[in-house]
mmCIF file of N, CA and C in Angstrom:
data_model
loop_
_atom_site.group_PDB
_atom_site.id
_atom_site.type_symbol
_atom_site.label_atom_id
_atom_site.label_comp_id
_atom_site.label_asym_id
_atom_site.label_seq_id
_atom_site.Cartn_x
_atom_site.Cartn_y
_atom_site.Cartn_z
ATOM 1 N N UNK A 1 12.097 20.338 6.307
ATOM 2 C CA UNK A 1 11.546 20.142 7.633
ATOM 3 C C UNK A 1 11.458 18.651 7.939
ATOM 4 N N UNK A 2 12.223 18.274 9.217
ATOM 5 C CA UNK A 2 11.965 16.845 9.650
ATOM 6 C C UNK A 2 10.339 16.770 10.297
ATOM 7 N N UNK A 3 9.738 15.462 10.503
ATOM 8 C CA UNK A 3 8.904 14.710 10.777
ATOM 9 C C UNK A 3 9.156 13.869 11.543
ATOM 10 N N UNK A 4 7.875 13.284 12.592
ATOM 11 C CA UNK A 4 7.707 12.531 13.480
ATOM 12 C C UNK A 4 6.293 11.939 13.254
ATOM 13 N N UNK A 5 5.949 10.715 13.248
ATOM 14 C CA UNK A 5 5.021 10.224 13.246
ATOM 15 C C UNK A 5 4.647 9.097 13.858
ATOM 16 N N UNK A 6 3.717 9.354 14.785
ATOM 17 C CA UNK A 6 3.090 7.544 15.390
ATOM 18 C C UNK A 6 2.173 6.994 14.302
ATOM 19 N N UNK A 7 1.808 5.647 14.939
ATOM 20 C CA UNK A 7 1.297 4.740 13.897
ATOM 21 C C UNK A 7 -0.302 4.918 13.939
ATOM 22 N N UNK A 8 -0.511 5.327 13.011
ATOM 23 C CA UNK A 8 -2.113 5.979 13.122
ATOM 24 C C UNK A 8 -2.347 7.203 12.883
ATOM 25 N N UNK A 9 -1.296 7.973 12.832
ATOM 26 C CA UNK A 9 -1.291 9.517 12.513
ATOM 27 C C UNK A 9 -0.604 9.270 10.616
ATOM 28 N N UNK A 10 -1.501 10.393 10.295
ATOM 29 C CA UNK A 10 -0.959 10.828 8.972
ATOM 30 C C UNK A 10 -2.570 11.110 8.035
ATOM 31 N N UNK A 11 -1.930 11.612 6.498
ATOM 32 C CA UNK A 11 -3.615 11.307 6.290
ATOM 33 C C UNK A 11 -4.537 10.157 5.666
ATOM 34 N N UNK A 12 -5.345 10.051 5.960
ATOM 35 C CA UNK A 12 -6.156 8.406 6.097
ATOM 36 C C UNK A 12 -7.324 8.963 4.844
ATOM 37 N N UNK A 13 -6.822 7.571 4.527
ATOM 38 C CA UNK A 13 -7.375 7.241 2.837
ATOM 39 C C UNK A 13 -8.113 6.031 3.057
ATOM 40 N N UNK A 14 -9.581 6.317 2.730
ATOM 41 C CA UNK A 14 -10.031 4.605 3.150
ATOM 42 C C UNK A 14 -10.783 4.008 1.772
ATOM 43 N N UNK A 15 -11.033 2.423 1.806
ATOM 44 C CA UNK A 15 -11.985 2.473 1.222
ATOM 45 C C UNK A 15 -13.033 1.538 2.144
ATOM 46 N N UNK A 16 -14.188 2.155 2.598
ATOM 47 C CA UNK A 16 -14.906 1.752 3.635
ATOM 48 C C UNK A 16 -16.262 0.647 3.532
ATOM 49 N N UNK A 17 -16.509 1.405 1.995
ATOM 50 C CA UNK A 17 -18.076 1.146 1.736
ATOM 51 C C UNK A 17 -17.934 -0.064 0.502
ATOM 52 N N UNK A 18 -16.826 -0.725 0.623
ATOM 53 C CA UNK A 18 -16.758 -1.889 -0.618
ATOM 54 C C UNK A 18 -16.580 -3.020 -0.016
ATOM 55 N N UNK A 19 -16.446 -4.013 -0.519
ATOM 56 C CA UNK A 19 -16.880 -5.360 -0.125
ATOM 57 C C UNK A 19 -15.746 -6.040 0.350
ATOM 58 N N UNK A 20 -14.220 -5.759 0.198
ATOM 59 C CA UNK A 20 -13.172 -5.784 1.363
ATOM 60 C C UNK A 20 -13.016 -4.530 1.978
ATOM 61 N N UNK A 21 -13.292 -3.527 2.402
ATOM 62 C CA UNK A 21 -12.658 -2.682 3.041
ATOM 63 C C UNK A 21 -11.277 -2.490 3.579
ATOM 64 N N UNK A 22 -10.778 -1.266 3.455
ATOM 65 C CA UNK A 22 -8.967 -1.306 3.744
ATOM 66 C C UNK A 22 -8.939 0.430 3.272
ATOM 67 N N UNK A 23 -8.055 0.696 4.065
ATOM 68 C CA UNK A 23 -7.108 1.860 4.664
ATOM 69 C C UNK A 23 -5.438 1.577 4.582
ATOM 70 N N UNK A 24 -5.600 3.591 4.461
ATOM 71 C CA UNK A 24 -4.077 3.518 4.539
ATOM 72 C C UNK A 24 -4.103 5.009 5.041
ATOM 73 N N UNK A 25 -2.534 5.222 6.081
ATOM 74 C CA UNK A 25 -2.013 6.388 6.595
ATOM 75 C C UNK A 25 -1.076 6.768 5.121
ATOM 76 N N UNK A 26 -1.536 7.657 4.916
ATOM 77 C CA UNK A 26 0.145 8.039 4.275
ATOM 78 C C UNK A 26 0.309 8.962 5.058
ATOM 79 N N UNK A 27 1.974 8.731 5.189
ATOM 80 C CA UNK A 27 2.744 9.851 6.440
ATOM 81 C C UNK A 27 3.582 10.930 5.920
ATOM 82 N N UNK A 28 4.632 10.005 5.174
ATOM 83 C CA UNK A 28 5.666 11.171 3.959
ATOM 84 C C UNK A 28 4.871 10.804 2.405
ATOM 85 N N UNK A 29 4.776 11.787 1.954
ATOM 86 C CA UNK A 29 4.911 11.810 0.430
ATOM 87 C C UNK A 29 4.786 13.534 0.097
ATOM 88 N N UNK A 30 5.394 13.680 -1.129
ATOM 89 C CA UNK A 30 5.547 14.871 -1.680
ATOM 90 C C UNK A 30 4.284 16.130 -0.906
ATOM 91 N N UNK A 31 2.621 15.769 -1.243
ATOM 92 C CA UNK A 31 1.665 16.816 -0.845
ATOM 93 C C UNK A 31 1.863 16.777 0.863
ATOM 94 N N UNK A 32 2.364 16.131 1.637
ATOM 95 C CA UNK A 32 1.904 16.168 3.204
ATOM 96 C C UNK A 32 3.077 16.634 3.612
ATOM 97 N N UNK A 33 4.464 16.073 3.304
ATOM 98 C CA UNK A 33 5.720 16.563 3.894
ATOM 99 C C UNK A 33 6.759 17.019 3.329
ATOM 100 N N UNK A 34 6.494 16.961 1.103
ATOM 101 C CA UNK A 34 7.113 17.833 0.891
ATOM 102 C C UNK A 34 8.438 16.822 0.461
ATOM 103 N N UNK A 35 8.150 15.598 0.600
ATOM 104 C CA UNK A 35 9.351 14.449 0.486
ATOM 105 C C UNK A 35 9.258 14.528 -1.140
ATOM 106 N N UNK A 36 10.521 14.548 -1.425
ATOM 107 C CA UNK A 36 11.036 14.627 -3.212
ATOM 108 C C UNK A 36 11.708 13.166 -3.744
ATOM 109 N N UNK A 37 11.731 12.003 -2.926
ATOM 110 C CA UNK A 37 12.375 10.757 -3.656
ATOM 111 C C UNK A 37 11.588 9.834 -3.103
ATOM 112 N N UNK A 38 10.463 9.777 -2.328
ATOM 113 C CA UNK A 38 9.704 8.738 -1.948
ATOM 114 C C UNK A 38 9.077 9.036 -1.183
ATOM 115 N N UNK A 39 7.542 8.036 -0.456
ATOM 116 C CA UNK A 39 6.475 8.081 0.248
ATOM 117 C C UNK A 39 6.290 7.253 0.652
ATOM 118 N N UNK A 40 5.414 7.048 1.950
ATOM 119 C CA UNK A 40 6.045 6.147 2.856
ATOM 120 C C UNK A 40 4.559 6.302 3.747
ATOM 121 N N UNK A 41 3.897 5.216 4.008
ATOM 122 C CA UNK A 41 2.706 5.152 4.986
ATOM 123 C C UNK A 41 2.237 3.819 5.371
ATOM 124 N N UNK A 42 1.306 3.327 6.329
ATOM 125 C CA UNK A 42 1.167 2.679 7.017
ATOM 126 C C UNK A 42 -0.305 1.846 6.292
ATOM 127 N N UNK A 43 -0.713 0.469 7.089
ATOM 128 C CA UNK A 43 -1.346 -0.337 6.489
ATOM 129 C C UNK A 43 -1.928 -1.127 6.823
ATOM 130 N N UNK A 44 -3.490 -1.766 7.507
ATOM 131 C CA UNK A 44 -3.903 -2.775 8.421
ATOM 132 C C UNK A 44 -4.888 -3.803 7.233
ATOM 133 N N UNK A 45 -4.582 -5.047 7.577
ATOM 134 C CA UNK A 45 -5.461 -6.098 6.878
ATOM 135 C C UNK A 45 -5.620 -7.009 7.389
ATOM 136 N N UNK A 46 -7.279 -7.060 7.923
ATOM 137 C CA UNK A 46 -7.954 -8.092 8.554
ATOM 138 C C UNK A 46 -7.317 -9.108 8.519
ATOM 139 N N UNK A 47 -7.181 -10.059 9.596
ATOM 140 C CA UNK A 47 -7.614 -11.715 9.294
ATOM 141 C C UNK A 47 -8.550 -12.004 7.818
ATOM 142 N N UNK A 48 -8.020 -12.667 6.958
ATOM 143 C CA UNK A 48 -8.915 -12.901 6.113
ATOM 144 C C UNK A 48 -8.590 -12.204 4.264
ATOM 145 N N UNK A 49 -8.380 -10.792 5.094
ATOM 146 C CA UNK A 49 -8.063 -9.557 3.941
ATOM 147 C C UNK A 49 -7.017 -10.100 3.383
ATOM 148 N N UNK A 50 -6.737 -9.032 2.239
ATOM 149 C CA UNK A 50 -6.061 -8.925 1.117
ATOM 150 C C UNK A 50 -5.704 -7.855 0.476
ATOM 151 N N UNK A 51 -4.660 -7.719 -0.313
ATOM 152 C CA UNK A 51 -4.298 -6.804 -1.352
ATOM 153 C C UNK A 51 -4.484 -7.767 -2.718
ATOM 154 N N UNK A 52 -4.846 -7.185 -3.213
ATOM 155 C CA UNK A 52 -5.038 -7.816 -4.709
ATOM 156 C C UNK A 52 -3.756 -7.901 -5.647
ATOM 157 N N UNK A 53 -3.649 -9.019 -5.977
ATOM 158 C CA UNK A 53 -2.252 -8.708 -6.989
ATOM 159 C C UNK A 53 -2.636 -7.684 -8.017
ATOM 160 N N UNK A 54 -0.836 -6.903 -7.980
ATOM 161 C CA UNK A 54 -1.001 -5.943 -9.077
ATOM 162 C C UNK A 54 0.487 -5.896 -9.125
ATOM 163 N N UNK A 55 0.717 -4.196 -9.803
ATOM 164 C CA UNK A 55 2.061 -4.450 -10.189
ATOM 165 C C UNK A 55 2.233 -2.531 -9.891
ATOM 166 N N UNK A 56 3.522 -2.367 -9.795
ATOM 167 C CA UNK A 56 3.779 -1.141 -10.011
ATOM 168 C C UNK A 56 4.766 -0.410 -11.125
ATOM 169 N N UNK A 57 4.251 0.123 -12.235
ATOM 170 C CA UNK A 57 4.914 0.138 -13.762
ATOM 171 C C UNK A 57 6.161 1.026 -13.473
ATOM 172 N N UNK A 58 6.467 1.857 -12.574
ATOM 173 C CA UNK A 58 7.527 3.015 -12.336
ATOM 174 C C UNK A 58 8.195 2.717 -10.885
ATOM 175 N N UNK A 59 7.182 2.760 -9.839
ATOM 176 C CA UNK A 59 7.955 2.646 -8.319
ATOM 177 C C UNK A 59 8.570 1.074 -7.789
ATOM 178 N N UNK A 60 9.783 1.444 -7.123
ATOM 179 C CA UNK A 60 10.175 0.431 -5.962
ATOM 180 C C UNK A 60 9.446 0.644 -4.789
ATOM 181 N N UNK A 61 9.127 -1.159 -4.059
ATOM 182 C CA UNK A 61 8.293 -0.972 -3.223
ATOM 183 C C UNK A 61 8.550 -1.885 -1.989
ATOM 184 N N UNK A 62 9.054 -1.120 -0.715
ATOM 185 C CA UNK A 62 9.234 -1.812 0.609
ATOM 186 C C UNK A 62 8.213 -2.372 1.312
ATOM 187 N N UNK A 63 7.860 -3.377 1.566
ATOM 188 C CA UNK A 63 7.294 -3.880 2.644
ATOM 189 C C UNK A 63 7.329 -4.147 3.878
ATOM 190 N N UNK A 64 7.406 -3.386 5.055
ATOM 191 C CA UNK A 64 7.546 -3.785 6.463
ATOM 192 C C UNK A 64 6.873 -4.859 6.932
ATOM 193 N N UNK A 65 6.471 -5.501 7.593
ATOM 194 C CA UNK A 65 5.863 -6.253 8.651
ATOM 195 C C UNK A 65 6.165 -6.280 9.962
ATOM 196 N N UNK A 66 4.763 -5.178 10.731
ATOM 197 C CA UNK A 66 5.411 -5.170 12.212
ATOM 198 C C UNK A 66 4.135 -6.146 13.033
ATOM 199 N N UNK A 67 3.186 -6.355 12.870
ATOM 200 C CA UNK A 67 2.543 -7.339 13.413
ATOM 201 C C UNK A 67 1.692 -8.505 12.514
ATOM 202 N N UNK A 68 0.890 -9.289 13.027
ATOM 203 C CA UNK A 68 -0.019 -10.378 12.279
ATOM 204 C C UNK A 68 0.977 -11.467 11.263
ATOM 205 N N UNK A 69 0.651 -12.503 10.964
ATOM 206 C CA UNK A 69 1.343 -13.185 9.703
ATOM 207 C C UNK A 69 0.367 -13.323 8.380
ATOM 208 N N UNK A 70 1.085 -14.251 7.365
ATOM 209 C CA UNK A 70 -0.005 -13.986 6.321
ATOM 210 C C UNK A 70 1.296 -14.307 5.032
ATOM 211 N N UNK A 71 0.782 -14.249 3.617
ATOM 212 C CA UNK A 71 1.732 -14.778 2.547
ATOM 213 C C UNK A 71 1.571 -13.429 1.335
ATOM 214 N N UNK A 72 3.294 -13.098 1.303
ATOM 215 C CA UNK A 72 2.857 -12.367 0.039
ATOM 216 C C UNK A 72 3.137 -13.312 -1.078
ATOM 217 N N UNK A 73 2.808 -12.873 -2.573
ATOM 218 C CA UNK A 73 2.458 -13.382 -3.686
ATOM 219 C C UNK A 73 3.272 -12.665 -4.304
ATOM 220 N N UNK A 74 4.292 -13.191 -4.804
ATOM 221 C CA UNK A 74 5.780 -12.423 -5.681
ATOM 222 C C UNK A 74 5.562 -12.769 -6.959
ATOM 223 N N UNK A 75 4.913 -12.601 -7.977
ATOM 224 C CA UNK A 75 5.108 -13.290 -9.412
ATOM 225 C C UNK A 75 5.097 -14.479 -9.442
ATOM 226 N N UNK A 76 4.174 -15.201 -8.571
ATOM 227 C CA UNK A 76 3.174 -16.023 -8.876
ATOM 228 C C UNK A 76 3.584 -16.996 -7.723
ATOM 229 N N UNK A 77 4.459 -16.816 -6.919
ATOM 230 C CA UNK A 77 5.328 -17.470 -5.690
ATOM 231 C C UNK A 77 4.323 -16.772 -4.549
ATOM 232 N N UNK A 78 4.646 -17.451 -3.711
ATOM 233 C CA UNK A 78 4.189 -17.814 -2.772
ATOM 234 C C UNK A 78 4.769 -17.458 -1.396
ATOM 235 N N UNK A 79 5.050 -16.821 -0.677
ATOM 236 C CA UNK A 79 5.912 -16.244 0.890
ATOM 237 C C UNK A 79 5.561 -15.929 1.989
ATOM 238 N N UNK A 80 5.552 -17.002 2.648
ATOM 239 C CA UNK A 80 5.279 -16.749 3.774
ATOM 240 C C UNK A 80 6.020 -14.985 5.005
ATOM 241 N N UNK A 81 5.338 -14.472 5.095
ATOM 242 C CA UNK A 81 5.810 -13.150 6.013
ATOM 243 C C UNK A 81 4.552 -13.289 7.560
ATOM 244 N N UNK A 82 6.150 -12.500 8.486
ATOM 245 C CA UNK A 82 5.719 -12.251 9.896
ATOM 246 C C UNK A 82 6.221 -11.088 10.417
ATOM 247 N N UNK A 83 6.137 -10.846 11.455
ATOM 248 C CA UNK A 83 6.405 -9.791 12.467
ATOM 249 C C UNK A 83 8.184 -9.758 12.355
ATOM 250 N N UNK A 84 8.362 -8.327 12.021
ATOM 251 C CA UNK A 84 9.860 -8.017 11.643
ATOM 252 C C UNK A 84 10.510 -8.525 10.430
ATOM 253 N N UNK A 85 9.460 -8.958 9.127
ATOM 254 C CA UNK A 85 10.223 -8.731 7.827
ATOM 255 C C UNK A 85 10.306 -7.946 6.719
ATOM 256 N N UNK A 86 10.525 -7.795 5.911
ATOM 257 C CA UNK A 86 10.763 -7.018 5.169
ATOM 258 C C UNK A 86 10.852 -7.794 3.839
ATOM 259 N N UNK A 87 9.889 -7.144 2.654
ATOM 260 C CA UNK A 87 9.856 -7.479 1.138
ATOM 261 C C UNK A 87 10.108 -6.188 0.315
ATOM 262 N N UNK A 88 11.254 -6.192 -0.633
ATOM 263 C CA UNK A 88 11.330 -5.033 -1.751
ATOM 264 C C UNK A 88 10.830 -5.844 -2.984
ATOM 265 N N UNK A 89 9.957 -4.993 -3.528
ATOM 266 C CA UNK A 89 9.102 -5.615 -4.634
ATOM 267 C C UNK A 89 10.003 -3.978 -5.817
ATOM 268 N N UNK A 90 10.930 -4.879 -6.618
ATOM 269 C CA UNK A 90 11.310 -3.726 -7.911
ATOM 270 C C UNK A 90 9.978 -3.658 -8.895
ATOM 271 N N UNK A 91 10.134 -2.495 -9.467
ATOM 272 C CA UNK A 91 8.777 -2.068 -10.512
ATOM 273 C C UNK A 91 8.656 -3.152 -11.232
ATOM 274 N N UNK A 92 7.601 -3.345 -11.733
ATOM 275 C CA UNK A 92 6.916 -4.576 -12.757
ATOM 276 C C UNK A 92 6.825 -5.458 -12.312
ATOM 277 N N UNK A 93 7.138 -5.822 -10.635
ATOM 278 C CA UNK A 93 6.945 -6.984 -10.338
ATOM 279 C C UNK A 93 5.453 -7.134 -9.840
ATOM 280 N N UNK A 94 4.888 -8.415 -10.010
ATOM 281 C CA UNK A 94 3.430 -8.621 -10.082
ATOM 282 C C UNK A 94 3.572 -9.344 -8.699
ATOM 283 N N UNK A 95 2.668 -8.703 -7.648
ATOM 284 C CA UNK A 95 2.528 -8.921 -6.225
ATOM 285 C C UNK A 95 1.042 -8.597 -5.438
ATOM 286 N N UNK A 96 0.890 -9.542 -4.445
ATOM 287 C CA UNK A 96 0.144 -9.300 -3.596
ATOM 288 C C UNK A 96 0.272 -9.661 -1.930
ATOM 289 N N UNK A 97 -0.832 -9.236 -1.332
ATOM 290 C CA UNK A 97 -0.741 -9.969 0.115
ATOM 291 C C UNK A 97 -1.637 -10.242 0.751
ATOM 292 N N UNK A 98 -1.915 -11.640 1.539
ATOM 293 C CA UNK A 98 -3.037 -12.079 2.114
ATOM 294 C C UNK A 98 -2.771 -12.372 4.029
ATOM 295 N N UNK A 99 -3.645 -11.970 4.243
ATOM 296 C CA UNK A 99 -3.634 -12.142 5.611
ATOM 297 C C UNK A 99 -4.304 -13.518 6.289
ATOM 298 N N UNK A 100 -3.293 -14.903 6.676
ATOM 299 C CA UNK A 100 -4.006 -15.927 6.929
ATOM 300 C C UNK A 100 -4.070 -16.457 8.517
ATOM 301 N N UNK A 101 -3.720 -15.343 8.632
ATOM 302 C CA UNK A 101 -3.857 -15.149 10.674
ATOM 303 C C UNK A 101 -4.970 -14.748 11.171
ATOM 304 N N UNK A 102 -4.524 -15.219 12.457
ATOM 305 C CA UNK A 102 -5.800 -14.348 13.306
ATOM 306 C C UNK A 102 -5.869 -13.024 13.612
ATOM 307 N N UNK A 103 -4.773 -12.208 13.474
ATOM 308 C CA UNK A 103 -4.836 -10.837 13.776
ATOM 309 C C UNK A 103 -4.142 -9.912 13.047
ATOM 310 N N UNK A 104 -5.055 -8.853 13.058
ATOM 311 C CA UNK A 104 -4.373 -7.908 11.795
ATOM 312 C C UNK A 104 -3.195 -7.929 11.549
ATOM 313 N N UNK A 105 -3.086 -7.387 10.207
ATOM 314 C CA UNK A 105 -1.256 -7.424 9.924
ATOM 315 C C UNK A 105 -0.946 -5.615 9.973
ATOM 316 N N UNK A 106 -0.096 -5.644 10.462
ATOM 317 C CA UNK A 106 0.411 -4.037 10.440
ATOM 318 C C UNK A 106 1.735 -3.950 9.669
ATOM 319 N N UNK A 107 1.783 -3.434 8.526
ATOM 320 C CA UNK A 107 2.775 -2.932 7.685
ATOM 321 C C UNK A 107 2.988 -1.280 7.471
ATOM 322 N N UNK A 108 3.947 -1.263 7.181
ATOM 323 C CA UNK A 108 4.550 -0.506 6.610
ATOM 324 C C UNK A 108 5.257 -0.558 5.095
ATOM 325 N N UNK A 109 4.655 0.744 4.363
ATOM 326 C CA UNK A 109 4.723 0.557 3.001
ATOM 327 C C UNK A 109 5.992 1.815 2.678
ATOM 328 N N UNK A 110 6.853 1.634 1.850
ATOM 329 C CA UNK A 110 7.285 2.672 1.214
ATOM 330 C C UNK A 110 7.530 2.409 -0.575
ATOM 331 N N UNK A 111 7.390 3.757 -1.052
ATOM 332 C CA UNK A 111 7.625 3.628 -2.600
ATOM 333 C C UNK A 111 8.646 4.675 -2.733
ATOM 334 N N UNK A 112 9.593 4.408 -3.970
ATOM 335 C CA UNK A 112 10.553 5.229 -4.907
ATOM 336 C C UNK A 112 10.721 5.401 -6.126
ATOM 337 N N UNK A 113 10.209 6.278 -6.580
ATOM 338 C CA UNK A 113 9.679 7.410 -6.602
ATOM 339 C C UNK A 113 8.650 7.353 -6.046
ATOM 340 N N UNK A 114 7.888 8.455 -5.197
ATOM 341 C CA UNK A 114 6.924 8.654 -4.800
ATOM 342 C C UNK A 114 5.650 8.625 -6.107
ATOM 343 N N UNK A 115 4.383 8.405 -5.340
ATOM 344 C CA UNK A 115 3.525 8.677 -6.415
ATOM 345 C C UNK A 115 2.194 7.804 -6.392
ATOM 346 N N UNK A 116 2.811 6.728 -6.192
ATOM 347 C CA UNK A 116 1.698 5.507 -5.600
ATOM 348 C C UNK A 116 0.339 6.082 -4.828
ATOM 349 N N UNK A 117 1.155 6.595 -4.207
ATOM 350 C CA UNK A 117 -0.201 6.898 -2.863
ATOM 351 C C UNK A 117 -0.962 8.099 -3.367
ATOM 352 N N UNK A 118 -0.964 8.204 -4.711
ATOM 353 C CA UNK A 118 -1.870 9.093 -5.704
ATOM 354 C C UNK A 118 -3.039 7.972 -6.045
ATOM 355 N N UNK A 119 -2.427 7.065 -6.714
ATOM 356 C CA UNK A 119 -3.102 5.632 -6.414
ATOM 357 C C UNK A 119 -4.138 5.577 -5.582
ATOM 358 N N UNK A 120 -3.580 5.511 -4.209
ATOM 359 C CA UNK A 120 -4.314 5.338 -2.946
ATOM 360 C C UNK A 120 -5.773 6.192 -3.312
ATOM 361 N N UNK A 121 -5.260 7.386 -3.008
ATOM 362 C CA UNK A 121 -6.486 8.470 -3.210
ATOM 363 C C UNK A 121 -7.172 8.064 -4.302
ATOM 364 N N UNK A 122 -7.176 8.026 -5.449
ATOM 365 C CA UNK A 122 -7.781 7.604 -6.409
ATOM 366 C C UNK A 122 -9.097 6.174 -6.090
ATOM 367 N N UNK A 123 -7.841 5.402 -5.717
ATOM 368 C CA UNK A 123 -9.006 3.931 -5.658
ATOM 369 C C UNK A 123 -9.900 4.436 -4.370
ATOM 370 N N UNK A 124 -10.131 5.077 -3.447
ATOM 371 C CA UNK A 124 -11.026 5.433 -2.340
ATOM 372 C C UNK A 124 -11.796 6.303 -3.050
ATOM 373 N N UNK A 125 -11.767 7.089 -3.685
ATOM 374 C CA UNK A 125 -12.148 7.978 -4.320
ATOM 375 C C UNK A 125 -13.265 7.433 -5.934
ATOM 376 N N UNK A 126 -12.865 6.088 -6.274
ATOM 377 C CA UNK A 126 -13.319 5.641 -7.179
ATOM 378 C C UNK A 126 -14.107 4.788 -6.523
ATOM 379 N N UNK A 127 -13.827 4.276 -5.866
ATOM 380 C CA UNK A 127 -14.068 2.798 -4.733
ATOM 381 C C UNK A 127 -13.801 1.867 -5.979
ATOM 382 N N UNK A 128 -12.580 1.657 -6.276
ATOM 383 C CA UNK A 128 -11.905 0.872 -7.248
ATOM 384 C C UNK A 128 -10.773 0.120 -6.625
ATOM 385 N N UNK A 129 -10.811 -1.359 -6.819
ATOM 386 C CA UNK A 129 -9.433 -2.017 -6.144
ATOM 387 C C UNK A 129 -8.474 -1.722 -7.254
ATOM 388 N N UNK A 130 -6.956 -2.410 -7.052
ATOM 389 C CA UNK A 130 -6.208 -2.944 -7.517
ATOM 390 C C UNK A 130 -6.547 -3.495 -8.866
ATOM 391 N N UNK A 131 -5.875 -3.475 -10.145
ATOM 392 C CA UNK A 131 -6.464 -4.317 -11.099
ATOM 393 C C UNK A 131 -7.359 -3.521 -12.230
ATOM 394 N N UNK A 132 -8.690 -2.974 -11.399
ATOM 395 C CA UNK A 132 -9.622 -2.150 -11.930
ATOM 396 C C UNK A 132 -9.301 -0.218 -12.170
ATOM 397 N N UNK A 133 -8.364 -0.012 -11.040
ATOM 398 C CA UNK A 133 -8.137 1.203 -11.046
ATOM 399 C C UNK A 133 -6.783 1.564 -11.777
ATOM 400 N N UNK A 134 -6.055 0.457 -12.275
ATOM 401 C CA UNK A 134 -4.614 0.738 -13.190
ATOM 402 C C UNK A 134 -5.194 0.657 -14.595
ATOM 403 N N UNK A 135 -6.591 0.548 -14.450
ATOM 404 C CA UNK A 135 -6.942 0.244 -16.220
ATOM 405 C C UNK A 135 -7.781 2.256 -16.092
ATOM 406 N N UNK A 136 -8.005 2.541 -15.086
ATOM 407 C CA UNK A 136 -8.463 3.781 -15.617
ATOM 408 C C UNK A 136 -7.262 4.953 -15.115
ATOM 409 N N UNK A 137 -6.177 4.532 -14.363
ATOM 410 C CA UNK A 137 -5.344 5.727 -14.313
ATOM 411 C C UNK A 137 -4.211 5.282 -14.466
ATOM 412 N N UNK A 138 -3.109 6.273 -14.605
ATOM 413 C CA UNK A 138 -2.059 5.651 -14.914
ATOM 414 C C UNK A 138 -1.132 5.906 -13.044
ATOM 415 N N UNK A 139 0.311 5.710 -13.253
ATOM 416 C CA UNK A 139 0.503 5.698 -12.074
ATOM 417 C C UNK A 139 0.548 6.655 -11.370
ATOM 418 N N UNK A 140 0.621 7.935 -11.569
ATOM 419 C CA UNK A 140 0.632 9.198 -10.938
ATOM 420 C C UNK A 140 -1.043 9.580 -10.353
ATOM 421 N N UNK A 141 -1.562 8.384 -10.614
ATOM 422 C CA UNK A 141 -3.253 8.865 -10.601
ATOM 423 C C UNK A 141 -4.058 10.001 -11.033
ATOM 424 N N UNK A 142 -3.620 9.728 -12.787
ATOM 425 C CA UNK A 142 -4.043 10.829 -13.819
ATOM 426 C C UNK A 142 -4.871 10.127 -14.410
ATOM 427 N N UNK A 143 -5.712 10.405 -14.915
ATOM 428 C CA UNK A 143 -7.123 10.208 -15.931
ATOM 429 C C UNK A 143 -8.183 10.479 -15.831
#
């Protein structure tokens, strides 16, 4: 079955009640649409915000950028990103992203193999960032 999705629709994974707060849509992945080679959802970070460097031990990982600017963190580099680019981060690579604009950044995330966004659920669910939540699950978000 094909899919259609606007930006804001899908299911929303937050973490609300921690001391950065941050969300995510996931739109495709295996439990919502049934997708068998990857997952794919959406992503807002304050002025200010962040993703924490981490790494992903199994998945490839796309980065969209459709609004805000801000720098990702490639293995210990430094990159400036804006509106209409694109970062593939291969597994094991150690990455993050900071938002040093004035207005949210809107991305788009995809992974291959799917699985990550087990992750997702997990760290909302733990209220665990990046960092803290790869030491208690592994990547399928088992433990």
């Amino acid at each position: 079955m094909a899919y259609v999705k606007k930006w804001g629709e899908g299911e929303r994974v937050g973490m609300d009640d921690v001391a950065e707060p941050r969300g995510w849509r996931i739109q495709v992945d295996p439990k919502n649409t049934g997708a068998a080679h990857l997952s794919m959802g959406t992503q807002e970070i304050p002025p200010g915000g962040r993703i924490p460097v981490h790494l992903h031990e199994v998945e490839e990982e796309i980065l969209f950028f459709h609004e805000g600017e801000g720098e990702v963190e490639i293995d210990g580099a430094l990159l400036e990103v804006g509106p209409g680019m694109s970062v593939f981060l291969p597994s094991g690579i150690p990455h993050g992203v900071h938002n040093s604009g004035k207005v949210p950044i809107k991305m788009l995330w995809i992974f291959s193999p799917p699985g990550y966004e087990k992750v997702f659920r997990e760290m909302a669910r733990r209220k665990m960032d990046h960092g803290e939540i790869e030491k208690n699950i592994d990547d399928k978000g088992n433990k």
